[in-house]
Amino acid sequence: MRLLILSFLLTFSVFGQNQQAKTYIETLCSPSFHGRGYVNGGDSIAANFIAKSFQEIGLKPLGENYFQEFNFPVQTFPGACELKMDGESLIPGVHFLVAPNSGPSCSEFGCTKGKSYRVVTCNVQKLFQSTASFYPCPNNVILAVRSFGISADSLKVIKARLRELSAFASVMDVTRDKFTWSVSQTANAYPFIQLQDSVFERMMEGNIELHLETRFLKSHVAKNVLGYVPAKKNAKRKPFLFLTAHYDHLGRMGQATYFPGANDNASGNGMIFSIAQELVKNPLDDYNVIFIAFAGEEIGLLGSKYFVENPLVPLKKIRFVLNMDIMGSGEDGITCVNSTLFKNEFDRLLQLNESGHYLTLIKPRGPAANSDHYFFTEAGVPSFFVYTMGPNKNYHDIFDTYEALSFAKFDEIRQLMLEFIRGF
Ligand SMILES: [Zn+2]
């Protein structure tokens, strides 16, 4: 009976915590956070929410507050984002995407009407040679390039030509690929649209109407959010472990469409939040543990780069960085970037997984510049970047929603990471 009650209580507390982490993730994905990008102050809403949550669970600030500010330029789409073909409105994120560095359809922000463009399909062979025969391009023409059904090498050339064209013409990249959006530090003068071929086929040459407003932010202020759990004793003299996860995502593409970024990377924030709750209750003897929610990852790892260049603790005192990005599935295990660089730590992780029976696979991977661990590694700070693998392939698209997360191995990964951290 006693045992039963105990196990019931244990289950209950793990369940309660799991639910809290899920609610945290769901909040970060909600429309009022605007995809944690640069329209409607989404990233700063998220930063404030994370700092408040850090404070509530008992993480201490490193300085006067929980923030480290820095800035960068970014192109944004805070207004109209409408594309019509034959009078029919196309669905943003499904039928078309606006390139992250696209220019507007009108020269001034606040234009009330779309602009009509005549669609002219480029001869791909000609374009492969050079862009010369397409120059100059009339202002009311949009050049359509069907960039599929060609070899990977040729496609590279065609994509480069598209970028060249976009310097002097409005461009439409007609594709059969899954849409994958991004965010850019530069802005073109002319519109640059990606369109699904299934839509283009229905229309081919004709007219489109585009209403696209852009605003280039020359020096957007972003904030890394940091909090820590001091070591049990003599914290001032103790080294550090870092747990990191970027919270920024891609934001809005026009006021009607946003990218929730659930797997990438509200999920990682839920994970470090959940681990922080555990460590606050039971701190480590020999390490201070710093939790960082990084800003500006999607635009080029800018938040973690800034931190490494302006570290709030000496880099030499950081024993290990554990970066979490894409934590929402796990049916097929996790991948561990840098496992080949840090053999001992990786072996220990494998052993813990084996004895705890947590994940079906921990796949080793060499160094890669694909998340916030990168600049730490470059600066000589040991690090791992772990991400989950599973059937959820929604990535940098409007379908990366909270509802699409399976949380298949969320608890197991939290437990494994806690054991890994406690083993230093
Ligand atoms: Zn990410």
CSV table of C-alpha atoms and ligand atoms in Angstrom, one decimal:
chain,number,residue,atom,x,y,z
A,1,MET,CA,0.0,0.0,0.0
A,2,ARG,CA,2.7,2.4,1.0
A,3,LEU,CA,4.7,1.6,-2.1
A,4,LEU,CA,1.6,2.1,-4.2
A,5,ILE,CA,1.0,5.5,-2.7
A,6,LEU,CA,4.6,6.4,-3.2
A,7,SER,CA,4.6,5.4,-6.8
A,8,PHE,CA,1.3,7.3,-7.3
A,9,LEU,CA,2.8,10.4,-5.9
A,10,LEU,CA,5.9,10.1,-8.0
A,11,THR,CA,3.9,9.6,-11.2
A,12,PHE,CA,1.7,12.6,-10.2
A,13,SER,CA,4.7,14.9,-9.7
A,14,VAL,CA,6.4,13.9,-12.9
A,15,PHE,CA,3.0,14.3,-14.7
A,16,GLY,CA,2.5,17.7,-13.1
A,17,GLN,CA,6.0,18.9,-14.2
A,18,ASN,CA,5.5,17.5,-17.7
A,19,GLN,CA,2.3,19.4,-18.0
A,20,GLN,CA,4.0,22.6,-16.9
A,21,ALA,CA,6.7,22.2,-19.5
A,22,LYS,CA,4.0,21.5,-22.2
A,23,THR,CA,2.1,24.6,-21.2
A,24,TYR,CA,5.3,26.6,-21.3
A,25,ILE,CA,5.9,25.4,-24.9
A,26,GLU,CA,2.3,26.0,-25.9
A,27,THR,CA,2.5,29.6,-24.7
A,28,LEU,CA,5.7,30.2,-26.7
A,29,CYS,CA,3.9,28.9,-29.8
A,30,SER,CA,0.7,30.9,-29.3
A,31,PRO,CA,-0.3,33.6,-31.9
A,32,SER,CA,0.3,36.4,-29.3
A,33,PHE,CA,4.0,35.5,-29.4
A,34,HIS,CA,3.9,36.1,-33.2
A,35,GLY,CA,6.3,33.3,-34.0
A,36,ARG,CA,9.0,34.9,-31.8
A,37,GLY,CA,10.4,37.0,-34.6
A,38,TYR,CA,10.6,40.6,-35.5
A,39,VAL,CA,7.0,41.6,-36.3
A,40,ASN,CA,4.8,43.0,-33.5
A,41,GLY,CA,7.8,42.6,-31.1
A,42,GLY,CA,7.3,38.8,-30.9
A,43,ASP,CA,10.9,38.1,-29.9
A,44,SER,CA,10.8,40.6,-27.1
A,45,ILE,CA,7.4,39.3,-25.8
A,46,ALA,CA,9.0,35.8,-25.6
A,47,ALA,CA,12.2,37.1,-23.9
A,48,ASN,CA,10.1,38.8,-21.2
A,49,PHE,CA,8.0,35.7,-20.7
A,50,ILE,CA,11.0,33.5,-20.4
A,51,ALA,CA,12.7,35.9,-17.9
A,52,LYS,CA,9.6,36.0,-15.8
A,53,SER,CA,9.3,32.2,-15.8
A,54,PHE,CA,13.0,31.9,-14.9
A,55,GLN,CA,12.4,34.2,-11.9
A,56,GLU,CA,9.2,32.3,-10.9
A,57,ILE,CA,11.0,28.9,-10.7
A,58,GLY,CA,13.9,30.4,-8.7
A,59,LEU,CA,16.7,30.9,-11.3
A,60,LYS,CA,18.9,33.8,-10.3
A,61,PRO,CA,20.0,36.6,-12.7
A,62,LEU,CA,23.6,36.8,-13.6
A,63,GLY,CA,23.7,40.6,-13.4
A,64,GLU,CA,21.1,43.2,-12.6
A,65,ASN,CA,18.5,41.4,-14.7
A,66,TYR,CA,18.0,38.3,-16.8
A,67,PHE,CA,19.0,39.9,-20.1
A,68,GLN,CA,22.0,40.4,-22.4
A,69,GLU,CA,21.2,42.8,-25.2
A,70,PHE,CA,22.7,43.0,-28.6
A,71,ASN,CA,21.5,44.1,-32.1
A,72,PHE,CA,21.4,43.2,-35.7
A,73,PRO,CA,19.7,44.2,-39.0
A,74,VAL,CA,16.7,42.2,-40.2
A,75,GLN,CA,14.2,42.3,-43.0
A,76,THR,CA,10.5,42.1,-41.8
A,77,PHE,CA,7.0,41.7,-43.3
A,78,PRO,CA,4.7,43.5,-40.9
A,79,GLY,CA,2.0,44.5,-43.3
A,80,ALA,CA,0.1,43.1,-46.3
A,81,CYS,CA,1.3,39.8,-47.8
A,82,GLU,CA,-1.2,38.9,-50.5
A,83,LEU,CA,-0.7,37.2,-53.8
A,84,LYS,CA,-3.6,36.9,-56.3
A,85,MET,CA,-3.7,34.9,-59.5
A,86,ASP,CA,-6.8,35.3,-61.7
A,87,GLY,CA,-8.4,37.1,-58.9
A,88,GLU,CA,-8.0,34.2,-56.5
A,89,SER,CA,-6.0,34.8,-53.3
A,90,LEU,CA,-3.3,32.3,-52.7
A,91,ILE,CA,-2.5,30.9,-49.2
A,92,PRO,CA,0.8,32.2,-47.7
A,93,GLY,CA,3.0,29.4,-46.5
A,94,VAL,CA,1.1,26.8,-48.5
A,95,HIS,CA,0.9,28.2,-52.1
A,96,PHE,CA,3.7,30.8,-51.9
A,97,LEU,CA,6.4,32.1,-49.7
A,98,VAL,CA,8.1,35.5,-49.6
A,99,ALA,CA,11.9,35.1,-49.7
A,100,PRO,CA,13.3,36.3,-46.4
A,101,ASN,CA,15.2,39.2,-48.1
A,102,SER,CA,12.4,40.1,-50.5
A,103,GLY,CA,11.7,43.7,-51.3
A,104,PRO,CA,8.2,45.2,-51.3
A,105,SER,CA,5.6,45.6,-54.1
A,106,CYS,CA,5.3,49.3,-53.3
A,107,SER,CA,8.0,51.8,-52.6
A,108,GLU,CA,6.4,53.1,-49.4
A,109,PHE,CA,5.2,51.2,-46.4
A,110,GLY,CA,1.5,51.6,-46.0
A,111,CYS,CA,0.5,51.3,-49.7
A,112,THR,CA,-3.1,50.3,-49.7
A,113,LYS,CA,-3.2,48.4,-53.0
A,114,GLY,CA,-1.4,45.5,-54.7
A,115,LYS,CA,0.6,45.9,-57.9
A,116,SER,CA,0.0,44.0,-61.1
A,117,TYR,CA,2.9,42.1,-62.7
A,118,ARG,CA,3.1,40.4,-66.0
A,119,VAL,CA,4.6,36.9,-65.5
A,120,VAL,CA,7.4,36.1,-68.0
A,121,THR,CA,8.8,32.6,-67.8
A,122,CYS,CA,12.6,32.5,-68.2
A,123,ASN,CA,14.3,30.0,-70.4
A,124,VAL,CA,16.3,27.9,-67.9
A,125,GLN,CA,19.0,27.0,-70.4
A,126,LYS,CA,19.5,30.7,-71.2
A,127,LEU,CA,19.6,31.6,-67.5
A,128,PHE,CA,22.1,28.9,-66.8
A,129,GLN,CA,24.6,30.7,-69.2
A,130,SER,CA,24.0,34.1,-67.6
A,131,THR,CA,21.5,36.7,-66.5
A,132,ALA,CA,22.6,39.1,-69.2
A,133,SER,CA,19.7,38.5,-71.6
A,134,PHE,CA,17.2,39.3,-68.9
A,135,TYR,CA,18.6,42.8,-68.2
A,136,PRO,CA,17.1,45.3,-67.9
A,137,CYS,CA,13.7,44.0,-66.7
A,138,PRO,CA,10.6,46.2,-67.0
A,139,ASN,CA,9.2,47.3,-63.6
A,140,ASN,CA,5.8,45.6,-64.3
A,141,VAL,CA,7.3,42.2,-65.1
A,142,ILE,CA,8.0,39.3,-62.7
A,143,LEU,CA,10.5,36.7,-64.0
A,144,ALA,CA,9.3,33.1,-63.3
A,145,VAL,CA,12.0,30.4,-63.1
A,146,ARG,CA,11.0,26.8,-62.9
A,147,SER,CA,13.8,25.5,-60.7
A,148,PHE,CA,13.0,21.7,-60.6
A,149,GLY,CA,13.6,18.6,-62.6
A,150,ILE,CA,17.3,19.5,-63.0
A,151,SER,CA,20.4,18.0,-61.5
A,152,ALA,CA,21.6,19.1,-58.1
A,153,ASP,CA,24.7,20.8,-59.6
A,154,SER,CA,22.7,22.7,-62.2
A,155,LEU,CA,20.2,23.6,-59.5
A,156,LYS,CA,23.0,25.3,-57.5
A,157,VAL,CA,23.8,27.4,-60.5
A,158,ILE,CA,20.2,28.3,-61.1
A,159,LYS,CA,19.7,29.3,-57.5
A,160,ALA,CA,22.7,31.6,-57.8
A,161,ARG,CA,21.3,33.0,-61.0
A,162,LEU,CA,18.0,33.7,-59.2
A,163,ARG,CA,19.9,35.7,-56.6
A,164,GLU,CA,21.6,37.6,-59.4
A,165,LEU,CA,18.3,38.3,-61.1
A,166,SER,CA,16.7,39.5,-57.9
A,167,ALA,CA,19.2,42.4,-57.8
A,168,PHE,CA,17.5,44.1,-60.8
A,169,ALA,CA,14.2,42.3,-61.3
A,170,SER,CA,11.1,41.0,-59.5
A,171,VAL,CA,11.5,37.2,-59.4
A,172,MET,CA,9.3,34.1,-58.9
A,173,ASP,CA,11.1,30.9,-58.0
A,174,VAL,CA,8.6,28.1,-59.1
A,175,THR,CA,9.4,25.0,-57.1
A,176,ARG,CA,8.2,21.5,-56.2
A,177,ASP,CA,10.2,21.5,-52.9
A,178,LYS,CA,8.6,21.6,-49.5
A,179,PHE,CA,8.6,25.2,-48.3
A,180,THR,CA,11.3,26.1,-45.8
A,181,TRP,CA,11.3,29.7,-44.6
A,182,SER,CA,14.1,31.7,-43.1
A,183,VAL,CA,15.1,35.2,-41.9
A,184,SER,CA,17.5,37.6,-43.5
A,185,GLN,CA,19.9,40.4,-42.4
A,186,THR,CA,19.7,42.0,-45.9
A,187,ALA,CA,16.8,43.4,-48.0
A,188,ASN,CA,16.4,43.4,-51.8
A,189,ALA,CA,14.8,46.3,-53.7
A,190,TYR,CA,12.4,44.0,-55.6
A,191,PRO,CA,9.9,41.3,-54.6
A,192,PHE,CA,11.2,37.7,-54.6
A,193,ILE,CA,8.5,35.1,-54.3
A,194,GLN,CA,8.6,31.3,-54.1
A,195,LEU,CA,5.6,29.6,-55.7
A,196,GLN,CA,4.5,26.0,-55.7
A,197,ASP,CA,4.5,24.6,-59.3
A,198,SER,CA,1.0,23.1,-58.8
A,199,VAL,CA,-0.3,26.6,-58.6
A,200,PHE,CA,1.9,28.0,-61.3
A,201,GLU,CA,0.8,25.2,-63.8
A,202,ARG,CA,-2.8,26.4,-63.6
A,203,MET,CA,-1.8,29.9,-64.7
A,204,MET,CA,1.6,29.9,-66.5
A,205,GLU,CA,1.9,33.2,-68.2
A,206,GLY,CA,-0.6,35.9,-67.3
A,207,ASN,CA,-0.8,38.4,-64.6
A,208,ILE,CA,-0.4,38.3,-60.8
A,209,GLU,CA,-1.3,40.9,-58.2
A,210,LEU,CA,1.1,41.2,-55.4
A,211,HIS,CA,0.6,43.3,-52.3
A,212,LEU,CA,3.7,43.1,-50.1
A,213,GLU,CA,4.8,45.5,-47.5
A,214,THR,CA,8.3,45.2,-45.9
A,215,ARG,CA,10.2,47.1,-43.2
A,216,PHE,CA,13.9,46.8,-42.8
A,217,LEU,CA,15.1,47.1,-39.2
A,218,LYS,CA,18.6,48.5,-39.4
A,219,SER,CA,19.5,47.8,-35.7
A,220,HIS,CA,17.0,45.5,-34.0
A,221,VAL,CA,17.6,45.1,-30.3
A,222,ALA,CA,17.4,41.4,-29.2
A,223,LYS,CA,17.9,39.8,-25.8
A,224,ASN,CA,19.5,36.6,-24.7
A,225,VAL,CA,17.8,35.5,-21.4
A,226,LEU,CA,20.0,34.0,-18.7
A,227,GLY,CA,19.4,32.6,-15.3
A,228,TYR,CA,21.4,30.2,-13.0
A,229,VAL,CA,21.3,27.7,-10.2
A,230,PRO,CA,24.4,28.3,-7.9
A,231,ALA,CA,26.4,25.3,-6.7
A,232,LYS,CA,25.5,24.1,-3.2
A,233,LYS,CA,28.6,25.5,-1.5
A,234,ASN,CA,31.4,28.0,-2.5
A,235,ALA,CA,29.5,28.9,-5.6
A,236,LYS,CA,31.8,31.8,-6.4
A,237,ARG,CA,34.7,29.5,-6.9
A,238,LYS,CA,32.9,26.8,-8.8
A,239,PRO,CA,33.0,26.2,-12.6
A,240,PHE,CA,30.0,26.2,-14.9
A,241,LEU,CA,27.7,23.9,-16.8
A,242,PHE,CA,25.5,25.5,-19.5
A,243,LEU,CA,22.1,24.4,-20.7
A,244,THR,CA,21.1,26.4,-23.8
A,245,ALA,CA,18.2,26.6,-26.2
A,246,HIS,CA,17.3,29.4,-28.7
A,247,TYR,CA,13.9,30.9,-28.3
A,248,ASP,CA,13.7,33.0,-31.4
A,249,HIS,CA,12.0,31.7,-34.5
A,250,LEU,CA,10.9,33.2,-37.9
A,251,GLY,CA,8.1,35.5,-36.8
A,252,ARG,CA,5.3,36.6,-39.2
A,253,MET,CA,5.2,36.7,-43.0
A,254,GLY,CA,2.5,39.4,-43.2
A,255,GLN,CA,0.0,40.1,-40.4
A,256,ALA,CA,-2.1,37.0,-41.2
A,257,THR,CA,0.6,34.3,-41.2
A,258,TYR,CA,3.0,33.2,-38.5
A,259,PHE,CA,5.5,30.4,-38.0
A,260,PRO,CA,4.9,28.9,-34.5
A,261,GLY,CA,8.3,27.2,-34.2
A,262,ALA,CA,7.0,24.5,-31.9
A,263,ASN,CA,9.7,21.9,-32.5
A,264,ASP,CA,12.2,24.6,-33.5
A,265,ASN,CA,12.6,25.6,-30.7
A,266,ALA,CA,9.8,26.2,-28.2
A,267,SER,CA,10.4,22.5,-27.4
A,268,GLY,CA,14.0,23.0,-26.4
A,269,ASN,CA,13.0,25.9,-24.1
A,270,GLY,CA,10.5,23.6,-22.4
A,271,MET,CA,13.2,21.1,-21.9
A,272,ILE,CA,15.7,23.4,-20.3
A,273,PHE,CA,12.9,25.0,-18.2
A,274,SER,CA,11.9,21.5,-17.0
A,275,ILE,CA,15.5,20.6,-16.1
A,276,ALA,CA,16.0,24.0,-14.4
A,277,GLN,CA,13.0,23.2,-12.1
A,278,GLU,CA,14.7,20.0,-11.0
A,279,LEU,CA,18.1,21.6,-10.4
A,280,VAL,CA,16.6,24.5,-8.4
A,281,LYS,CA,15.2,21.9,-6.0
A,282,ASN,CA,18.4,19.9,-5.9
A,283,PRO,CA,21.5,22.0,-7.0
A,284,LEU,CA,24.8,20.4,-8.0
A,285,ASP,CA,27.7,20.3,-5.4
A,286,ASP,CA,30.4,21.3,-7.8
A,287,TYR,CA,28.9,23.3,-10.6
A,288,ASN,CA,26.9,26.5,-11.1
A,289,VAL,CA,24.4,25.7,-13.8
A,290,ILE,CA,23.6,28.5,-16.2
A,291,PHE,CA,20.5,28.4,-18.4
A,292,ILE,CA,20.4,30.5,-21.5
A,293,ALA,CA,17.6,31.1,-23.9
A,294,PHE,CA,19.4,32.5,-26.9
A,295,ALA,CA,18.0,35.1,-29.3
A,296,GLY,CA,18.9,35.5,-33.0
A,297,GLU,CA,19.7,31.9,-33.8
A,298,GLU,CA,17.7,31.6,-37.0
A,299,ILE,CA,19.3,34.7,-38.5
A,300,GLY,CA,22.8,33.2,-38.1
A,301,LEU,CA,23.5,32.0,-34.5
A,302,LEU,CA,23.9,35.7,-33.5
A,303,GLY,CA,22.8,35.4,-29.8
A,304,SER,CA,25.3,32.7,-29.0
A,305,LYS,CA,28.0,34.4,-31.1
A,306,TYR,CA,27.5,37.6,-29.1
A,307,PHE,CA,27.6,35.7,-25.8
A,308,VAL,CA,30.9,33.9,-26.7
A,309,GLU,CA,32.4,37.3,-27.8
A,310,ASN,CA,31.0,39.0,-24.6
A,311,PRO,CA,30.9,36.2,-22.1
A,312,LEU,CA,29.3,37.0,-18.7
A,313,VAL,CA,31.5,34.4,-17.1
A,314,PRO,CA,35.1,33.4,-18.2
A,315,LEU,CA,34.9,30.9,-21.0
A,316,LYS,CA,37.7,28.9,-19.4
A,317,LYS,CA,35.4,28.2,-16.4
A,318,ILE,CA,32.7,26.6,-18.6
A,319,ARG,CA,33.2,22.8,-18.2
A,320,PHE,CA,30.5,21.9,-20.8
A,321,VAL,CA,27.7,23.3,-22.9
A,322,LEU,CA,24.6,21.2,-23.6
A,323,ASN,CA,22.5,22.8,-26.4
A,324,MET,CA,19.0,21.6,-27.1
A,325,ASP,CA,17.2,22.4,-30.3
A,326,ILE,CA,14.2,20.4,-31.7
A,327,MET,CA,13.2,18.4,-28.7
A,328,GLY,CA,9.6,17.6,-29.6
A,329,SER,CA,9.8,14.0,-30.9
A,330,GLY,CA,12.3,11.3,-30.2
A,331,GLU,CA,10.5,8.2,-31.7
A,332,ASP,CA,13.8,7.5,-33.6
A,333,GLY,CA,16.1,8.7,-30.8
A,334,ILE,CA,18.4,11.7,-30.7
A,335,THR,CA,21.4,12.9,-32.6
A,336,CYS,CA,24.4,14.2,-30.7
A,337,VAL,CA,26.5,16.7,-32.6
A,338,ASN,CA,30.2,16.9,-31.5
A,339,SER,CA,30.1,13.3,-30.1
A,340,THR,CA,33.3,12.6,-32.1
A,341,LEU,CA,35.1,15.5,-30.5
A,342,PHE,CA,34.2,14.6,-26.9
A,343,LYS,CA,34.5,10.9,-26.7
A,344,ASN,CA,34.5,10.5,-22.9
A,345,GLU,CA,31.3,12.5,-22.4
A,346,PHE,CA,29.7,10.7,-25.3
A,347,ASP,CA,30.5,7.3,-23.9
A,348,ARG,CA,29.1,8.3,-20.6
A,349,LEU,CA,25.9,9.5,-22.3
A,350,LEU,CA,25.6,6.1,-24.1
A,351,GLN,CA,26.1,4.2,-20.8
A,352,LEU,CA,23.5,6.2,-19.0
A,353,ASN,CA,21.1,5.6,-21.8
A,354,GLU,CA,21.8,1.9,-21.8
A,355,SER,CA,21.2,1.5,-18.1
A,356,GLY,CA,18.1,3.7,-18.1
A,357,HIS,CA,16.6,2.2,-21.3
A,358,TYR,CA,15.6,5.7,-22.3
A,359,LEU,CA,16.1,6.0,-26.1
A,360,THR,CA,16.3,3.6,-29.0
A,361,LEU,CA,19.3,5.4,-30.5
A,362,ILE,CA,21.8,8.1,-29.7
A,363,LYS,CA,23.3,8.8,-33.1
A,364,PRO,CA,26.8,10.2,-33.2
A,365,ARG,CA,27.6,13.1,-35.4
A,366,GLY,CA,30.7,15.2,-36.0
A,367,PRO,CA,31.0,19.0,-35.6
A,368,ALA,CA,28.4,21.1,-37.4
A,369,ALA,CA,27.6,24.8,-37.5
A,370,ASN,CA,23.9,24.2,-37.1
A,371,SER,CA,22.9,25.6,-33.7
A,372,ASP,CA,24.1,27.6,-30.7
A,373,HIS,CA,26.8,25.2,-29.5
A,374,TYR,CA,28.9,26.1,-32.6
A,375,PHE,CA,30.7,29.3,-31.4
A,376,PHE,CA,31.4,27.7,-28.0
A,377,THR,CA,33.1,24.8,-29.7
A,378,GLU,CA,35.1,27.2,-31.9
A,379,ALA,CA,36.2,29.1,-28.8
A,380,GLY,CA,37.5,25.8,-27.2
A,381,VAL,CA,34.5,25.2,-24.9
A,382,PRO,CA,33.4,21.6,-24.9
A,383,SER,CA,29.8,21.2,-26.1
A,384,PHE,CA,27.1,18.8,-27.4
A,385,PHE,CA,24.1,19.7,-29.5
A,386,VAL,CA,21.3,17.2,-29.2
A,387,TYR,CA,18.2,17.1,-31.3
A,388,THR,CA,15.3,14.6,-31.5
A,389,MET,CA,14.5,12.4,-34.5
A,390,GLY,CA,11.1,11.2,-35.4
A,391,PRO,CA,8.2,11.4,-37.9
A,392,ASN,CA,7.6,15.1,-37.4
A,393,LYS,CA,9.2,16.7,-40.4
A,394,ASN,CA,7.6,20.2,-40.0
A,395,TYR,CA,10.6,22.4,-40.2
A,396,HIS,CA,10.6,26.2,-40.8
A,397,ASP,CA,7.1,26.0,-42.1
A,398,ILE,CA,3.6,27.0,-40.8
A,399,PHE,CA,2.9,23.4,-39.8
A,400,ASP,CA,5.5,23.3,-37.0
A,401,THR,CA,2.8,23.7,-34.5
A,402,TYR,CA,2.3,22.8,-30.8
A,403,GLU,CA,-0.4,20.3,-31.8
A,404,ALA,CA,2.1,18.5,-34.1
A,405,LEU,CA,4.5,17.7,-31.3
A,406,SER,CA,4.4,14.1,-30.1
A,407,PHE,CA,6.5,14.6,-26.9
A,408,ALA,CA,7.3,10.9,-27.5
A,409,LYS,CA,10.5,10.9,-25.4
A,410,PHE,CA,10.4,14.2,-23.6
A,411,ASP,CA,10.4,12.7,-20.1
A,412,GLU,CA,13.1,10.2,-21.0
A,413,ILE,CA,15.4,12.9,-22.5
A,414,ARG,CA,14.9,15.1,-19.5
A,415,GLN,CA,15.9,12.2,-17.2
A,416,LEU,CA,18.9,11.3,-19.3
A,417,MET,CA,20.1,14.8,-19.5
A,418,LEU,CA,19.7,15.3,-15.7
A,419,GLU,CA,21.8,12.2,-15.1
A,420,PHE,CA,24.3,13.4,-17.6
A,421,ILE,CA,24.6,16.8,-15.9
A,422,ARG,CA,24.8,15.3,-12.4
A,423,GLY,CA,27.7,13.1,-13.6
A,424,PHE,CA,30.1,16.0,-14.1
B,1,ZN,ZN,16.4,25.9,-34.2
